[in-house]
mmCIF file of C-alpha atoms and ligand atoms in Angstrom:
data_model
loop_
_atom_site.group_PDB
_atom_site.id
_atom_site.type_symbol
_atom_site.label_atom_id
_atom_site.label_comp_id
_atom_site.label_asym_id
_atom_site.label_seq_id
_atom_site.Cartn_x
_atom_site.Cartn_y
_atom_site.Cartn_z
ATOM 1 C CA UNK U 208 -0.054 -0.028 -0.009
ATOM 2 C CA UNK U 209 1.199 3.527 -0.758
ATOM 3 C CA UNK U 210 2.271 5.421 2.290
ATOM 4 C CA UNK U 211 2.505 9.159 2.844
ATOM 5 C CA UNK U 212 4.718 10.962 5.272
ATOM 6 C CA UNK U 213 3.337 12.195 8.596
ATOM 7 C CA UNK U 214 2.350 14.736 9.699
ATOM 8 C CA UNK U 215 0.296 14.838 6.487
ATOM 9 C CA UNK U 216 -0.725 18.082 4.944
ATOM 10 C CA UNK U 217 -4.119 18.169 6.726
ATOM 11 C CA UNK U 218 -3.510 16.116 10.003
ATOM 12 C CA UNK U 219 -0.835 17.294 12.432
ATOM 13 C CA UNK U 220 -0.437 14.083 14.366
ATOM 14 C CA UNK U 221 2.607 11.913 14.850
ATOM 15 C CA UNK U 222 2.667 8.200 13.927
ATOM 16 C CA UNK U 223 0.930 6.138 16.707
ATOM 17 C CA UNK U 224 -1.221 9.002 17.900
ATOM 18 C CA UNK U 225 -4.359 7.794 15.939
ATOM 19 C CA UNK U 226 -6.047 4.495 16.735
ATOM 20 C CA UNK U 227 -6.731 1.827 14.162
ATOM 21 C CA UNK U 228 -10.454 2.451 14.501
ATOM 22 C CA UNK U 229 -11.602 5.931 13.851
ATOM 23 C CA UNK U 230 -15.171 7.394 14.161
ATOM 24 C CA UNK U 231 -15.770 10.108 11.565
ATOM 25 C CA UNK U 232 -18.488 12.635 12.077
ATOM 26 C CA UNK U 233 -18.624 15.534 9.643
ATOM 27 C CA UNK U 234 -18.759 18.294 12.224
ATOM 28 C CA UNK U 235 -15.625 19.192 14.245
ATOM 29 C CA UNK U 236 -17.666 20.123 17.321
ATOM 30 C CA UNK U 237 -19.354 16.674 17.071
ATOM 31 C CA UNK U 238 -15.876 15.117 17.276
ATOM 32 C CA UNK U 239 -15.111 17.174 20.360
ATOM 33 C CA UNK U 240 -18.493 16.345 21.993
ATOM 34 C CA UNK U 241 -17.884 12.596 21.370
ATOM 35 C CA UNK U 242 -14.427 12.722 22.842
ATOM 36 C CA UNK U 243 -15.579 14.607 25.896
ATOM 37 C CA UNK U 244 -18.760 12.597 26.385
ATOM 38 C CA UNK U 245 -17.962 8.975 25.507
ATOM 39 C CA UNK U 246 -14.166 8.462 25.664
ATOM 40 C CA UNK U 247 -11.865 8.389 28.627
ATOM 41 C CA UNK U 248 -8.374 9.913 28.710
ATOM 42 C CA UNK U 249 -8.966 11.530 25.287
ATOM 43 C CA UNK U 250 -6.018 13.421 23.865
ATOM 44 C CA UNK U 251 -6.438 15.842 21.029
ATOM 45 C CA UNK U 252 -4.192 15.030 17.971
ATOM 46 C CA UNK U 253 -5.444 17.469 15.355
ATOM 47 C CA UNK U 254 -6.659 21.012 15.047
ATOM 48 C CA UNK U 255 -5.431 21.829 11.532
ATOM 49 C CA UNK U 256 -8.269 23.761 9.864
ATOM 50 C CA UNK U 257 -10.316 23.233 12.987
ATOM 51 C CA UNK U 258 -10.788 19.585 11.984
ATOM 52 C CA UNK U 259 -10.580 18.363 15.500
ATOM 53 C CA UNK U 260 -9.317 14.811 16.170
ATOM 54 C CA UNK U 261 -8.914 12.978 19.505
ATOM 55 C CA UNK U 262 -7.809 9.538 20.677
ATOM 56 C CA UNK U 263 -9.065 7.982 23.887
ATOM 57 C CA UNK U 264 -10.619 4.792 25.210
ATOM 58 C CA UNK U 265 -14.052 3.192 25.282
ATOM 59 C CA UNK U 266 -14.439 0.182 27.588
ATOM 60 C CA UNK U 267 -10.748 -0.112 27.504
ATOM 61 C CA UNK U 268 -10.497 -0.170 23.718
ATOM 62 C CA UNK U 269 -8.397 2.521 22.030
ATOM 63 C CA UNK U 270 -10.476 4.536 19.548
ATOM 64 C CA UNK U 271 -10.080 7.856 17.715
ATOM 65 C CA UNK U 272 -12.680 10.302 16.567
ATOM 66 C CA UNK U 273 -11.972 12.957 13.849
ATOM 67 C CA UNK U 274 -14.112 15.315 11.820
ATOM 68 C CA UNK U 275 -14.134 14.999 8.013
ATOM 69 C CA UNK U 276 -15.911 18.145 6.929
ATOM 70 C CA UNK U 277 -18.634 17.926 4.211
ATOM 71 C CA UNK U 278 -18.666 16.318 0.798
ATOM 72 C CA UNK U 279 -16.471 13.777 -1.042
ATOM 73 C CA UNK U 280 -13.460 15.987 -1.645
ATOM 74 C CA UNK U 281 -13.136 16.651 2.094
ATOM 75 C CA UNK U 282 -13.821 13.066 3.119
ATOM 76 C CA UNK U 283 -11.503 11.946 0.370
ATOM 77 C CA UNK U 284 -8.554 13.941 1.823
ATOM 78 C CA UNK U 285 -9.084 12.875 5.493
ATOM 79 C CA UNK U 286 -9.792 9.228 4.808
ATOM 80 C CA UNK U 287 -6.779 8.900 2.508
ATOM 81 C CA UNK U 288 -4.371 10.490 5.034
ATOM 82 C CA UNK U 289 -5.749 8.398 7.877
ATOM 83 C CA UNK U 290 -5.353 5.191 5.853
ATOM 84 C CA UNK U 291 -2.038 5.848 3.973
ATOM 85 C CA UNK U 292 -0.398 8.133 6.555
ATOM 86 C CA UNK U 293 -1.516 6.750 9.902
ATOM 87 C CA UNK U 294 -2.356 3.159 9.101
ATOM 88 C CA UNK U 295 -6.004 3.307 10.181
ATOM 89 C CA UNK U 296 -7.946 0.097 9.487
ATOM 90 C CA UNK U 297 -11.535 0.669 10.473
ATOM 91 C CA UNK U 298 -13.032 3.882 9.294
ATOM 92 C CA UNK U 299 -16.601 4.437 10.544
ATOM 93 C CA UNK U 300 -18.646 7.484 9.409
ATOM 94 C CA UNK U 301 -21.310 8.665 11.825
ATOM 95 C CA UNK U 302 -23.485 11.292 10.142
ATOM 96 C CA UNK U 303 -26.868 12.531 9.267
ATOM 97 C CA UNK U 304 -28.927 11.787 6.153
ATOM 98 C CA UNK U 305 -32.051 12.809 4.382
ATOM 99 C CA UNK U 306 -34.784 10.066 4.152
ATOM 100 C CA UNK U 307 -35.871 9.190 0.489
ATOM 101 C CA UNK U 308 -38.402 6.515 1.368
ATOM 102 C CA UNK U 309 -41.689 6.907 3.245
ATOM 103 C CA UNK U 310 -40.861 4.124 5.667
ATOM 104 C CA UNK U 311 -37.562 5.764 6.679
ATOM 105 C CA UNK U 312 -38.623 8.045 9.501
ATOM 106 C CA UNK U 313 -36.993 10.990 11.150
ATOM 107 C CA UNK U 314 -34.467 9.836 13.843
ATOM 108 C CA UNK U 315 -34.224 6.281 12.433
ATOM 109 C CA UNK U 316 -30.803 4.864 12.027
ATOM 110 C CA UNK U 317 -29.670 4.078 8.418
ATOM 111 C CA UNK U 318 -26.715 1.681 7.709
ATOM 112 C CA UNK U 319 -25.145 1.976 4.262
ATOM 113 C CA UNK U 320 -24.601 -1.555 2.960
ATOM 114 C CA UNK U 321 -24.083 -0.015 -0.534
ATOM 115 C CA UNK U 322 -23.515 3.537 -1.760
ATOM 116 C CA UNK U 323 -24.714 4.835 -5.090
ATOM 117 C CA UNK U 324 -23.585 8.283 -6.291
ATOM 118 C CA UNK U 325 -23.855 11.233 -8.604
ATOM 119 C CA UNK U 326 -20.279 12.220 -7.697
ATOM 120 C CA UNK U 327 -17.280 12.101 -9.977
ATOM 121 C CA UNK U 328 -14.964 11.327 -7.060
ATOM 122 C CA UNK U 329 -14.209 7.753 -8.253
ATOM 123 C CA UNK U 330 -12.956 9.103 -11.594
ATOM 124 C CA UNK U 331 -9.565 9.230 -9.930
ATOM 125 C CA UNK U 332 -9.354 5.373 -10.041
ATOM 126 C CA UNK U 333 -9.877 5.326 -13.858
ATOM 127 C CA UNK U 334 -11.878 1.990 -13.598
ATOM 128 C CA UNK U 335 -13.083 0.374 -16.830
ATOM 129 C CA UNK U 336 -16.658 0.527 -15.604
ATOM 130 C CA UNK U 337 -18.872 1.309 -12.601
ATOM 131 C CA UNK U 338 -17.753 0.232 -9.187
ATOM 132 C CA UNK U 339 -20.394 -0.852 -6.562
ATOM 133 C CA UNK U 340 -19.204 0.658 -3.263
ATOM 134 C CA UNK U 341 -20.025 -1.658 -0.326
ATOM 135 C CA UNK U 342 -19.303 -1.544 3.364
ATOM 136 C CA UNK U 343 -17.285 -3.896 5.529
ATOM 137 C CA UNK U 344 -19.550 -6.930 6.180
ATOM 138 C CA UNK U 345 -17.855 -7.395 9.597
ATOM 139 C CA UNK U 346 -18.600 -3.840 10.744
ATOM 140 C CA UNK U 347 -22.152 -4.027 9.384
ATOM 141 C CA UNK U 348 -22.835 -7.314 11.099
ATOM 142 C CA UNK U 349 -21.596 -5.893 14.451
ATOM 143 C CA UNK U 350 -23.647 -2.763 14.037
ATOM 144 C CA UNK U 351 -26.785 -4.770 13.306
ATOM 145 C CA UNK U 352 -26.185 -7.051 16.301
ATOM 146 C CA UNK U 353 -25.663 -3.942 18.547
ATOM 147 C CA UNK U 354 -28.791 -2.240 17.247
ATOM 148 C CA UNK U 355 -30.842 -5.437 17.755
ATOM 149 C CA UNK U 356 -29.492 -5.891 21.305
ATOM 150 C CA UNK U 357 -30.544 -2.294 22.081
ATOM 151 C CA UNK U 358 -33.890 -2.595 20.331
ATOM 152 C CA UNK U 359 -33.239 0.360 18.005
ATOM 153 C CA UNK U 360 -35.122 1.130 14.839
ATOM 154 C CA UNK U 361 -32.747 0.877 11.795
ATOM 155 C CA UNK U 362 -32.667 0.220 7.998
ATOM 156 C CA UNK U 363 -29.892 -1.418 6.059
ATOM 157 C CA UNK U 364 -29.496 -0.897 2.346
ATOM 158 C CA UNK U 365 -28.307 1.204 -0.500
ATOM 159 C CA UNK U 366 -27.917 5.059 -0.050
ATOM 160 C CA UNK U 367 -27.089 7.874 -2.309
ATOM 161 C CA UNK U 368 -23.928 9.924 -1.919
ATOM 162 C CA UNK U 369 -24.731 13.206 -3.534
ATOM 163 C CA UNK U 370 -22.547 16.184 -4.466
ATOM 164 C CA UNK U 371 -25.515 18.515 -3.936
ATOM 165 C CA UNK U 372 -27.284 19.402 -0.727
ATOM 166 C CA UNK U 373 -29.375 22.092 -2.674
ATOM 167 C CA UNK U 374 -30.890 21.285 -5.978
ATOM 168 C CA UNK U 375 -32.346 23.564 -8.671
ATOM 169 C CA UNK U 376 -35.937 22.710 -9.541
ATOM 170 C CA UNK U 377 -35.378 20.565 -12.599
ATOM 171 C CA UNK U 378 -37.923 18.333 -14.260
ATOM 172 C CA UNK U 379 -37.600 14.611 -13.343
ATOM 173 C CA UNK U 380 -36.175 12.492 -16.083
ATOM 174 C CA UNK U 381 -36.012 8.631 -16.117
ATOM 175 C CA UNK U 382 -36.106 6.550 -13.044
ATOM 176 C CA UNK U 383 -35.536 8.131 -9.603
ATOM 177 C CA UNK U 384 -33.080 7.025 -6.955
ATOM 178 C CA UNK U 385 -36.016 6.334 -4.713
ATOM 179 C CA UNK U 386 -37.514 3.987 -7.345
ATOM 180 C CA UNK U 387 -34.288 2.000 -7.100
ATOM 181 C CA UNK U 388 -34.888 1.564 -3.387
ATOM 182 C CA UNK U 389 -32.287 4.058 -2.298
ATOM 183 C CA UNK U 390 -33.072 4.709 1.465
ATOM 184 C CA UNK U 391 -31.497 8.082 2.069
ATOM 185 C CA UNK U 392 -28.925 10.567 0.915
ATOM 186 C CA UNK U 393 -25.768 12.010 2.310
ATOM 187 C CA UNK U 394 -22.611 13.491 0.848
ATOM 188 C CA UNK U 395 -19.358 11.592 1.869
ATOM 189 C CA UNK U 396 -19.560 7.795 1.669
ATOM 190 C CA UNK U 397 -18.451 7.299 -1.868
ATOM 191 C CA UNK U 398 -15.047 8.821 -1.011
ATOM 192 C CA UNK U 399 -14.816 6.836 2.150
ATOM 193 C CA UNK U 400 -15.818 3.411 0.710
ATOM 194 C CA UNK U 401 -13.807 3.749 -2.437
ATOM 195 C CA UNK U 402 -10.601 4.860 -0.626
ATOM 196 C CA UNK U 403 -11.050 1.977 1.787
ATOM 197 C CA UNK U 404 -11.650 -0.559 -0.967
ATOM 198 C CA UNK U 405 -8.559 0.476 -2.892
ATOM 199 C CA UNK U 406 -6.462 0.236 0.298
ATOM 200 C CA UNK U 407 -8.030 -3.018 1.503
ATOM 201 C CA UNK U 408 -9.238 -1.641 4.826
ATOM 202 C CA UNK U 409 -12.672 -1.612 6.455
ATOM 203 C CA UNK U 410 -15.243 1.185 5.984
ATOM 204 C CA UNK U 411 -18.800 1.614 7.257
ATOM 205 C CA UNK U 412 -21.234 4.547 7.249
ATOM 206 C CA UNK U 413 -24.149 4.934 9.590
ATOM 207 C CA UNK U 414 -26.580 7.853 9.925
ATOM 208 C CA UNK U 415 -29.448 9.262 11.848
ATOM 209 C CA UNK U 416 -32.223 10.690 9.653
ATOM 210 C CA UNK U 417 -32.219 14.413 10.206
ATOM 211 C CA UNK U 418 -34.770 15.339 7.472
ATOM 212 C CA UNK U 419 -37.120 13.775 4.986
ATOM 213 C CA UNK U 420 -37.007 14.516 1.348
ATOM 214 C CA UNK U 421 -40.446 12.621 1.140
ATOM 215 C CA UNK U 422 -42.424 14.530 3.817
ATOM 216 C CA UNK U 423 -40.336 17.675 4.244
ATOM 217 C CA UNK U 424 -40.102 16.982 7.986
ATOM 218 C CA UNK U 425 -36.925 18.135 9.823
ATOM 219 C CA UNK U 426 -35.611 17.236 13.251
ATOM 220 C CA UNK U 427 -35.212 19.752 16.007
ATOM 221 C CA UNK U 428 -31.770 20.256 17.532
ATOM 222 C CA UNK U 429 -32.910 18.313 20.589
ATOM 223 C CA UNK U 430 -34.121 15.375 18.463
ATOM 224 C CA UNK U 431 -30.863 15.381 16.543
ATOM 225 C CA UNK U 432 -28.987 15.130 19.799
ATOM 226 C CA UNK U 433 -31.091 12.267 21.150
ATOM 227 C CA UNK U 434 -30.938 10.171 17.871
ATOM 228 C CA UNK U 435 -27.232 10.916 17.556
ATOM 229 C CA UNK U 436 -26.631 9.510 21.085
ATOM 230 C CA UNK U 437 -28.436 6.288 20.030
ATOM 231 C CA UNK U 438 -26.326 5.938 16.952
ATOM 232 C CA UNK U 439 -23.203 6.572 19.018
ATOM 233 C CA UNK U 440 -24.068 3.586 21.222
ATOM 234 C CA UNK U 441 -23.941 1.417 18.181
ATOM 235 C CA UNK U 442 -20.745 3.006 16.829
ATOM 236 C CA UNK U 443 -18.886 2.539 20.044
ATOM 237 C CA UNK U 444 -19.676 -1.223 19.980
ATOM 238 C CA UNK U 445 -17.650 -1.321 16.786
ATOM 239 C CA UNK U 446 -14.442 -0.027 18.450
HETATM 240 N N1 LIG F 1774 -28.989 15.792 1.506
HETATM 241 C C1 LIG F 1774 -27.754 15.450 1.633
HETATM 242 N N2 LIG F 1774 -27.166 15.164 2.720
HETATM 243 C C2 LIG F 1774 -27.861 15.230 3.846
HETATM 244 C C3 LIG F 1774 -29.168 15.560 3.813
HETATM 245 C C4 LIG F 1774 -29.855 15.827 2.580
HETATM 246 O O1 LIG F 1774 -31.012 16.092 2.450
HETATM 247 N N3 LIG F 1774 -29.648 15.539 5.061
HETATM 248 C C5 LIG F 1774 -28.586 15.208 5.843
HETATM 249 N N4 LIG F 1774 -27.533 15.046 5.103
#
């Protein structure tokens, strides 16, 4: 595997300061909150561009948490540097998504078994066709087991990784993503899953539904916090 020199251009940590398992929220303040709330003995390893990263312990297991920013270009940079610079092996995105099916409700957990996309991110691999991004089966199985044990409401399936949060009002053409069974949309997992696939490491994305593209519903800040905490309980079982 290609390696890059550390500190990398975007992560100011030394080798050994980042755990093999890294939880990846989009928001830097979420990373700080997770470190302060769920980890013990957390030490901050990054503040470059205010993309906060911390390493600590959960139930005696060493785990890191670092923000990725929004969109595939940003996730592409951080996941690449974590994998090729710091040797990270389990990269777990914890984010929010917009529901694209009626049965996917606000605050539900969505686990991305597969990721479809409208992004050109994977053009960098110059593949001779379309690549189907899939998660680590091992991480998915552990997440499903943890969610079942805690009696949580979750969905497993295909999601859309979109380059656009805002869309112009364009007329629909052809078949919609929802028609193809896509559960929800977000903006980073194509970069994460494809970088992990190329490097032979494990990736998994999990979300709470923050809004519905079907009903127009949105969560309140308080609801987001509660559902986020539920998802964190699953994520920490993966460490
Ligand atoms: N679109 C893209 N990403 C998202 C959304 C959305 O509606 N909601 C949360 N993340």
